[in-house]
Short mmCIF file of C-alpha atoms in Angstrom, two decimals:
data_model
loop_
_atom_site.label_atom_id
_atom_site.label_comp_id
_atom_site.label_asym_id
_atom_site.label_seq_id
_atom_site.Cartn_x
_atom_site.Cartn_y
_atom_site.Cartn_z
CA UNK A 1 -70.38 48.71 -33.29
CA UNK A 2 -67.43 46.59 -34.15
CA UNK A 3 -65.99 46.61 -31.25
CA UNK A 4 -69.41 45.45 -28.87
CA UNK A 5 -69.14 43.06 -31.90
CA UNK A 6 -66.06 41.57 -30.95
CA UNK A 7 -66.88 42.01 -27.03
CA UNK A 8 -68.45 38.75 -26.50
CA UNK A 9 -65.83 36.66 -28.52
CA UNK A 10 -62.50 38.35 -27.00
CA UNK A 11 -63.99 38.09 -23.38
CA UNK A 12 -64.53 34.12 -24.18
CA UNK A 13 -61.13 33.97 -25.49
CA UNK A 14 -59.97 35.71 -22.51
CA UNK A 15 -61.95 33.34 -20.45
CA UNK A 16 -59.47 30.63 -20.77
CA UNK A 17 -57.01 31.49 -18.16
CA UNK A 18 -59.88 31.77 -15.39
CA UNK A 19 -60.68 28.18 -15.98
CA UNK A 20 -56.93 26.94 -15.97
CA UNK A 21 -57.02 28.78 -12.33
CA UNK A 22 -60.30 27.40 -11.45
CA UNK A 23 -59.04 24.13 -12.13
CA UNK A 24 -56.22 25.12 -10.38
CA UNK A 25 -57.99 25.67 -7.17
CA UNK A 26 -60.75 23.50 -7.43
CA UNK A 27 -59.42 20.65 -9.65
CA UNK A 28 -62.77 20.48 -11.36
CA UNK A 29 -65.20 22.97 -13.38
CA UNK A 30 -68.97 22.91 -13.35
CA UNK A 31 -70.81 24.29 -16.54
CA UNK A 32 -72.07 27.19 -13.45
CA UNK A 33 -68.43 27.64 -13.05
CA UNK A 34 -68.09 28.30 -16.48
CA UNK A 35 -70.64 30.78 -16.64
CA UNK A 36 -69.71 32.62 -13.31
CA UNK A 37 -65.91 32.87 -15.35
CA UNK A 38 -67.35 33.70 -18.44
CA UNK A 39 -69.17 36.76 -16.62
CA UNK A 40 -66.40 38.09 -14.97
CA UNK A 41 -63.94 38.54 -18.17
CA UNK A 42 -67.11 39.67 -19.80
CA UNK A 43 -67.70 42.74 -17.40
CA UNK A 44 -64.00 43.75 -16.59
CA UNK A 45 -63.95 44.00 -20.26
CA UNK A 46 -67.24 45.98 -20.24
CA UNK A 47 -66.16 48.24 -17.31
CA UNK A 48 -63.21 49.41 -19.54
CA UNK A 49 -64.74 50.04 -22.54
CA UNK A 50 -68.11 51.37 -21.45
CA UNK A 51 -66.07 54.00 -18.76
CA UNK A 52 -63.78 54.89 -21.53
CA UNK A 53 -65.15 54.65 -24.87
CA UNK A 54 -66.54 56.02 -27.07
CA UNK A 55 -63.88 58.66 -27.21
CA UNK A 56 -64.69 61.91 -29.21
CA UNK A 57 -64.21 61.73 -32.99
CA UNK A 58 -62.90 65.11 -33.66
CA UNK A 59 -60.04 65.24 -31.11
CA UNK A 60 -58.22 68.64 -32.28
CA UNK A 61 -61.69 70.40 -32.23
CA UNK A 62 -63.18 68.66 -29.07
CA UNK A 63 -59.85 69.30 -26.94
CA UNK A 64 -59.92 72.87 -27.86
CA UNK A 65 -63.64 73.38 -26.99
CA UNK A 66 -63.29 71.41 -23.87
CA UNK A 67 -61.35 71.71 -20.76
CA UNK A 68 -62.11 69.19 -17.89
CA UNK A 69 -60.92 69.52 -14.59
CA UNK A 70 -61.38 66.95 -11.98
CA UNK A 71 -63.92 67.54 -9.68
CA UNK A 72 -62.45 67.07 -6.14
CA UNK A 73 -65.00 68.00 -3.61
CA UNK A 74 -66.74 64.63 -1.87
CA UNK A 75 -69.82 66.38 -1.55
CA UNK A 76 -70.52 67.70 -5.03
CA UNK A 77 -73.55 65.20 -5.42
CA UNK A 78 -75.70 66.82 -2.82
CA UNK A 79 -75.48 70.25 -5.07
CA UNK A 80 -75.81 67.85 -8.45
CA UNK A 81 -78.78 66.64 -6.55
CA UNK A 82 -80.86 69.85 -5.75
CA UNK A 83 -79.50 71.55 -9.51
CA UNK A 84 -80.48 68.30 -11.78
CA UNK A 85 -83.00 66.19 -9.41
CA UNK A 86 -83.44 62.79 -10.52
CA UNK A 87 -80.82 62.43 -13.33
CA UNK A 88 -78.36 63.17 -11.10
CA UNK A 89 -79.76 60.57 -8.36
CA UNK A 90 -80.18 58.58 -11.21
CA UNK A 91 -76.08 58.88 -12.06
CA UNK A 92 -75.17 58.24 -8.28
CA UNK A 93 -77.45 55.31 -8.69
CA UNK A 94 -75.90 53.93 -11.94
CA UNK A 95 -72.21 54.33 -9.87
CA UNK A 96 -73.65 52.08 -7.70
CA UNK A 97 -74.76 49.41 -9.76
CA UNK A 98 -72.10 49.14 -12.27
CA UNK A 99 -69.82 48.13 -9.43
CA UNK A 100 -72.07 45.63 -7.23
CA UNK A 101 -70.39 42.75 -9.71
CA UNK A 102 -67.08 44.03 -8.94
CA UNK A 103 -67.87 42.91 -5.19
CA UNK A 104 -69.60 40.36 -5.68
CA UNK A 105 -66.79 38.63 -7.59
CA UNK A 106 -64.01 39.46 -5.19
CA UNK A 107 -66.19 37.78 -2.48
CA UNK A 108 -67.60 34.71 -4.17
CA UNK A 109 -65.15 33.99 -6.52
CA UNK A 110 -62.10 35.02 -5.56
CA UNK A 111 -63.00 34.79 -1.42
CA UNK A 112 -60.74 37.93 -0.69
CA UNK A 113 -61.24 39.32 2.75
CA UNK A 114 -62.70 42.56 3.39
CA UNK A 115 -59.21 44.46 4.55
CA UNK A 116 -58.67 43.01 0.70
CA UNK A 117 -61.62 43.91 -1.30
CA UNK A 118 -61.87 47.64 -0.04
CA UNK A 119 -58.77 48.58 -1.70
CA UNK A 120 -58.86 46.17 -4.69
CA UNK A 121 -62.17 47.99 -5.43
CA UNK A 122 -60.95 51.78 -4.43
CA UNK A 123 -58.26 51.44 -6.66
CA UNK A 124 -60.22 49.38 -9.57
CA UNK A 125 -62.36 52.66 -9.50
CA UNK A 126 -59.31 55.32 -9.16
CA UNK A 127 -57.97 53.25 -12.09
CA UNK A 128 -60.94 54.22 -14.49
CA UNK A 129 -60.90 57.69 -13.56
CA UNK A 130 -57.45 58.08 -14.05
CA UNK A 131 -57.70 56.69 -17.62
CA UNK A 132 -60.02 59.12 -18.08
CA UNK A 133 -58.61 62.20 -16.46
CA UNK A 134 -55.01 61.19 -18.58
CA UNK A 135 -56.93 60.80 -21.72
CA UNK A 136 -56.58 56.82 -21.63
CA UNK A 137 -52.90 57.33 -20.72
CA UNK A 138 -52.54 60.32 -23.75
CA UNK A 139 -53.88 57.92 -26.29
CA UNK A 140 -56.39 60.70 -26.74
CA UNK A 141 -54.92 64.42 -26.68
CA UNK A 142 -56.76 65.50 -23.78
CA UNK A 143 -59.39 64.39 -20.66
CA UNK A 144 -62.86 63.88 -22.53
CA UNK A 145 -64.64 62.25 -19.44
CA UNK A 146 -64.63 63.90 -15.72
CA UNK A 147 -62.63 62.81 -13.08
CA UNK A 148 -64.90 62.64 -10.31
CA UNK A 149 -64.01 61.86 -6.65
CA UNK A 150 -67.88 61.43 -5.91
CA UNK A 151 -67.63 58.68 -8.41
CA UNK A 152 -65.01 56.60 -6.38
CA UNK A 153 -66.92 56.58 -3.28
CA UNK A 154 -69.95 55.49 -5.63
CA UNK A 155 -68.38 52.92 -7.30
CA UNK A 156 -66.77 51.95 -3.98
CA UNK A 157 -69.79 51.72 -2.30
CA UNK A 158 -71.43 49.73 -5.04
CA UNK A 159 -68.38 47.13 -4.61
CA UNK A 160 -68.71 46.87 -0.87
CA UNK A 161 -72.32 46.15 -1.22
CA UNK A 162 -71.67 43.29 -3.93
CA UNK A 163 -68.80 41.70 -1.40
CA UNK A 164 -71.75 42.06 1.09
CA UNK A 165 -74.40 40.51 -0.88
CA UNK A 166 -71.30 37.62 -1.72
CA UNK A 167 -71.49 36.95 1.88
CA UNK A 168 -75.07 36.88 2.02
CA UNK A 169 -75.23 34.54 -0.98
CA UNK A 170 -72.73 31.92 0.80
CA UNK A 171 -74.86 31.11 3.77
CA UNK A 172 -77.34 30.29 1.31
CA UNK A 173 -75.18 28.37 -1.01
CA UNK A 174 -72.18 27.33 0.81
CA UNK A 175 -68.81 26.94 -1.38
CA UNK A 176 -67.91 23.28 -2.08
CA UNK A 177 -64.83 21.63 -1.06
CA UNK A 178 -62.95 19.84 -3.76
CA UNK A 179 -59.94 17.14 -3.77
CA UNK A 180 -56.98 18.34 -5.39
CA UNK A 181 -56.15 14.72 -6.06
CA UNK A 182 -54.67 14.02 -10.13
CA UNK A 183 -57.35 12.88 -12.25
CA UNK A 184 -57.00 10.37 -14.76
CA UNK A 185 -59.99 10.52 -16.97
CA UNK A 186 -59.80 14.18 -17.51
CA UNK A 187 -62.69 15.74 -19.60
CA UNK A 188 -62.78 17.81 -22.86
CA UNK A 189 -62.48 20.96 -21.35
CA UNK A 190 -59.77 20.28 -18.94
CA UNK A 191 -57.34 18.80 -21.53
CA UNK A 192 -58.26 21.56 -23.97
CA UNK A 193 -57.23 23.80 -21.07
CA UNK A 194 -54.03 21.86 -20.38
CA UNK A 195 -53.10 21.84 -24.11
CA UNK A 196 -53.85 25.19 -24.35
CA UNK A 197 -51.29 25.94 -21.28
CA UNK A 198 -48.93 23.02 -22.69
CA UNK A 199 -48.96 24.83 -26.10
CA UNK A 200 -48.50 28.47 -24.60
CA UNK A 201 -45.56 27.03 -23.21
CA UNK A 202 -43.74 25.38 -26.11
CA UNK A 203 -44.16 28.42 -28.23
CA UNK A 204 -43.49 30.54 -25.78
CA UNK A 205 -39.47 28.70 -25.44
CA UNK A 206 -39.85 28.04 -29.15
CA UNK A 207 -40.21 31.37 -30.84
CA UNK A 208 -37.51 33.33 -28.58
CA UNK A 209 -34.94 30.65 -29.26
CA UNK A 210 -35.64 30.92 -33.25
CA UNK A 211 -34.88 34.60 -32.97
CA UNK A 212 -31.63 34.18 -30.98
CA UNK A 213 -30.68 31.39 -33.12
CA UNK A 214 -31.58 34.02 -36.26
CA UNK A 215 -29.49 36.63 -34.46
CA UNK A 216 -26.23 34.58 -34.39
CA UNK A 217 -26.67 33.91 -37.74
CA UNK A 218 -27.05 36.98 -38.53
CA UNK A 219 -24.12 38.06 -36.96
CA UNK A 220 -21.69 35.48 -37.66
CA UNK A 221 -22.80 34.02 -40.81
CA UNK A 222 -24.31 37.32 -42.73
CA UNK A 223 -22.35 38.97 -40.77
CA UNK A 224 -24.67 41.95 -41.07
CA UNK A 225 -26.88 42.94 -38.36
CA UNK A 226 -28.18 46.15 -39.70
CA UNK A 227 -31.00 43.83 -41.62
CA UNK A 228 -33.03 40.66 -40.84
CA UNK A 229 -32.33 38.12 -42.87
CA UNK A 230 -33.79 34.96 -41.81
CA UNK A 231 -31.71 31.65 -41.82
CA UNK A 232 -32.56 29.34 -45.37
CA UNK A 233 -34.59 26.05 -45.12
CA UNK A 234 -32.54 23.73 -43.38
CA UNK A 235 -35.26 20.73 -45.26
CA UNK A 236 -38.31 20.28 -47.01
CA UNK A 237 -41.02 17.79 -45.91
CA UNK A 238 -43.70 16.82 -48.41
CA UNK A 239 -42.79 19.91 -50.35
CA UNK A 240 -43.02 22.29 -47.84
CA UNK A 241 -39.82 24.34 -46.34
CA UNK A 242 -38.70 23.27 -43.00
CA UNK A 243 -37.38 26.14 -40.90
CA UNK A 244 -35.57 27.08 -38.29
CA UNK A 245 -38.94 28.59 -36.38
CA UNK A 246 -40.39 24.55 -36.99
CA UNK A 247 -37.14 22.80 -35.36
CA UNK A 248 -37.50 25.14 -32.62
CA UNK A 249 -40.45 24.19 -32.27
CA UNK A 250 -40.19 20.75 -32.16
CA UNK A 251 -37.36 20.27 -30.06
CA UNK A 252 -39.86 22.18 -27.37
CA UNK A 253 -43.01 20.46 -28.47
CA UNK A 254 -40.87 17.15 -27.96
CA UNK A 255 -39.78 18.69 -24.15
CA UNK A 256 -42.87 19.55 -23.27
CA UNK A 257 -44.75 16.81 -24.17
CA UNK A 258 -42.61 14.26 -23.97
CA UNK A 259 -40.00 14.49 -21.64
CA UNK A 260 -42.06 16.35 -19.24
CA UNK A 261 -44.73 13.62 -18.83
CA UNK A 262 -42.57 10.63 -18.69
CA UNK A 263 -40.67 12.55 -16.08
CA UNK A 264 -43.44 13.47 -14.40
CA UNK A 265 -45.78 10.45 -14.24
CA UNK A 266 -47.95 11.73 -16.85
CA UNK A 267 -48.00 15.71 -15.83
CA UNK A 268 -46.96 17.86 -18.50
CA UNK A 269 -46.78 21.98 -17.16
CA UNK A 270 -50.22 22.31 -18.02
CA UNK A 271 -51.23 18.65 -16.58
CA UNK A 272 -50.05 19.85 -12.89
CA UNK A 273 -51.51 22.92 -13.20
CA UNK A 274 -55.18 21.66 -13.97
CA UNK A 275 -54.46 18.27 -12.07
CA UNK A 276 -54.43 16.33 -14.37
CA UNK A 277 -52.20 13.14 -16.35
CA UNK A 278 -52.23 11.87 -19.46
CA UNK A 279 -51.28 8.11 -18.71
CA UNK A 280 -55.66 7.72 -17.96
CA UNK A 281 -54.09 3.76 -17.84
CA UNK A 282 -51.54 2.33 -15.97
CA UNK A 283 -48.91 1.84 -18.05
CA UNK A 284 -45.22 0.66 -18.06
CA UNK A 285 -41.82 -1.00 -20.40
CA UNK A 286 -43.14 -1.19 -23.78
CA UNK A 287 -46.74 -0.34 -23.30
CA UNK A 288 -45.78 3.23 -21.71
CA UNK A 289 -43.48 3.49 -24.95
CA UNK A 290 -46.14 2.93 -27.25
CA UNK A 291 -48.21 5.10 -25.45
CA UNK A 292 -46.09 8.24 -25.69
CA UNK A 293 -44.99 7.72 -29.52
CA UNK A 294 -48.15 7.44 -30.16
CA UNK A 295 -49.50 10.57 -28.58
CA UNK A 296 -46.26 12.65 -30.02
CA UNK A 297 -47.15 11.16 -32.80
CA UNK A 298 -50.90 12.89 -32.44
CA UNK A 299 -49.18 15.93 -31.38
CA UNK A 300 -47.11 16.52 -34.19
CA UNK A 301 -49.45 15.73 -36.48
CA UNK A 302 -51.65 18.56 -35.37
CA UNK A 303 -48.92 21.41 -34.64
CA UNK A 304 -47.35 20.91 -37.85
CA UNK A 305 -50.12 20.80 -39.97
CA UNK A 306 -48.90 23.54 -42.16
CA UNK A 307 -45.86 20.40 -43.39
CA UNK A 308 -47.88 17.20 -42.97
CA UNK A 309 -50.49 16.34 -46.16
CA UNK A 310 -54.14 15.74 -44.72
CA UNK A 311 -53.52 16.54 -40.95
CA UNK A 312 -56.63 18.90 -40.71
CA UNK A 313 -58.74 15.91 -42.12
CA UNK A 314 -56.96 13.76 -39.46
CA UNK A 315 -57.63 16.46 -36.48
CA UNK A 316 -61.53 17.18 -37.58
CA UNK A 317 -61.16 12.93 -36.95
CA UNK A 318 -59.76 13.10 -33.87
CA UNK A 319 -62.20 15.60 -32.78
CA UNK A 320 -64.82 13.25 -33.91
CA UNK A 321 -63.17 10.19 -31.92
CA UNK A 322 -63.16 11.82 -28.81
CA UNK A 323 -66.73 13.15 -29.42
CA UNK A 324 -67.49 9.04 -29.92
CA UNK A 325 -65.39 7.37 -27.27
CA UNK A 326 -65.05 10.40 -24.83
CA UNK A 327 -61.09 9.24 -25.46
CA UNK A 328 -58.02 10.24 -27.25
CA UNK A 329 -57.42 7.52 -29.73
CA UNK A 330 -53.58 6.37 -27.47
CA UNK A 331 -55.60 5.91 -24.45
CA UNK A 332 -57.09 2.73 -25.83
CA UNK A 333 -53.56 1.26 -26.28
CA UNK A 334 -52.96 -1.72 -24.41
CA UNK A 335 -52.33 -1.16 -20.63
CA UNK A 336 -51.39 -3.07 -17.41
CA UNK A 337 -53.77 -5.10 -15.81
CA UNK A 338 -55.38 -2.80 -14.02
CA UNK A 339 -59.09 -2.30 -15.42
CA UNK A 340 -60.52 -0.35 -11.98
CA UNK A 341 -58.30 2.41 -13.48
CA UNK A 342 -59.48 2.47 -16.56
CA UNK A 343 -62.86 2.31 -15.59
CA UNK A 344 -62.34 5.60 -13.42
CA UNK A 345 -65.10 8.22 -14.27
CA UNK A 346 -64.16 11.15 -16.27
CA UNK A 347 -64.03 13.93 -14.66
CA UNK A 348 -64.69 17.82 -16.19
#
């Protein structure tokens, strides 16, 4: 129960890195888009666990009372068929259905070719069976579910049929065509998307570099490398410890999303990936400085909460600004003359 629970939330969390490729591709996001991205983390997370869970409680006793072997012969359903009648047309049908997404998603949303989808979807079957012939990969002591070749040509058939229906669906809807120019009015969802790549990033350099740091320490300093011992505060900021993890981490926050963008016109890593800049005005000398101290400034605010008094009363803030002005509160700083720009739409 917990874990159907959970499914929902973990396939929204999971969600995130189909929209930073949507935006990718498309350099914008409808709420549809959303949805149709939403759906497919949601079912290749139900395909899993409904093909492989729940597993048997009692491993020891089920293993030793059971002993699956895979069922290799293609045409085992027509004898299912005249033994069990309609339950087992009724599990032929089921194979069927539970892969129609599967196609549907590799034609519509992905827009693989055929040569591509036919083996994507063989082996996305062959994949579940496999994890259940080997016991999830020995996580459980023996098979507990049949490996069944009449279940890959089901479920392969069921895919085929979805790519087919994908087809079908695009001469009634035709795909959209969408400029990959940079926007500069991005919405909410895009620039939680970028920070979310942005932020990825920086702890991603960040974290790594504490440990190696910790490691030479360890080694030259402790000189002991049999035990961990971390490095001491190397500060304290309003009372708190400053450690080596939080320099790290600020030296790459500071990289990332400072030196990148002023580099970079306004891209940070996350900005060029979603198409996207920060600079929403047309900025330069001591406006463009102003600017970017001001939106470190934001940023280190809200990374380093843990160190800075009130900073989750001054993010809930922010969060209400932008819900107000539909704008971080740096891109109201004065800009260059340029008022078209500002004026620009936002885009989602």
């Amino acid at each position: 129960m917990m874990a159907i629970a959970l499914w929902p939330f973990l396939s929204a969390a999971l969600t995130v890195p189909v929209l930073a490729l949507l935006y990718h591709r498309y350099n914008r996001i409808r709420f549809s888009q959303t949805l149709v991205a939403y759906g497919t983390v949601l079912y290749a997370i139900g395909l899993l666990c409904f093909t492989l869970y729940p597993m048997p409680e009692d491993a020891v006793a089920y293993c030793a009372a059971h002993h699956l072997t895979p069922q290799l012969n293609p045409l085992q359903f027509v004898g299912d068929i005249r033994t069990d009648g309609l339950s087992a047309i009724m599990q032929l049908a089921l194979n069927v259905i539970f892969f129609l997404p599967l196609g549907f998603i590799i034609g519509r949303v992905f827009r693989w070719p055929i040569a591509a989808a036919l083996p994507v979807a063989f082996a996305t079957s062959l994949l579940v069976e496999t994890l259940q012939l080997t016991g999830f990969l020995g996580l459980y002591p023996c098979s507990y579910r049949l490996f069944d070749v009449d279940d890959l040509i089901t479920n392969t058939l069921g895919a085929l049929l979805g790519y087919g229906a994908a087809k079908l669906f695009d001469r009634i809807v035709p795909p959209r065509t969408y400029s990959l120019t940079t926007v500069t009015r991005p919405g909410f969802l895009r620039r939680c998307i970028t920070y979310v790549i942005d932020l990825t990033a920086v702890t991603v350099v960040a974290m790594p570099t504490a440990m190696l740091i910790t490691i030479a320490y360890d080694s030259t300093v402790v000189r002991d490398m049999a035990t961990w011992q971390a490095i001491p505060a190397i500060g304290h900021m309003f009372g708190h410890d400053v450690t080596i993890n939080d320099l790290t981490m600020l030296i790459s926050l500071l990289v990332f999303e400072l030196v990148v963008p002023l580099l970079h016109g306004g891209r940070t890593l996350g900005g060029g990936f979603t198409h996207m800049t920060c600079e929403t005005r047309t900025r330069s000398g001591w406006r463009r400085a102003l600017f970017y101290a001001a939106r470190t400034a934001v940023f280190v605010i809200v990374v380093f909460a843990r160190l800075i008094p009130l900073a989750c009363i001054f993010t809930f803030a922010l969060l209400i600004f932008y819900v107000v002005k539909k704008q971080m509160p740096y891109d109201l700083l004065p800009a260059d003359n340029e008022p078209v720009v500002a004026d620009a739409p936002i885009r989602p």
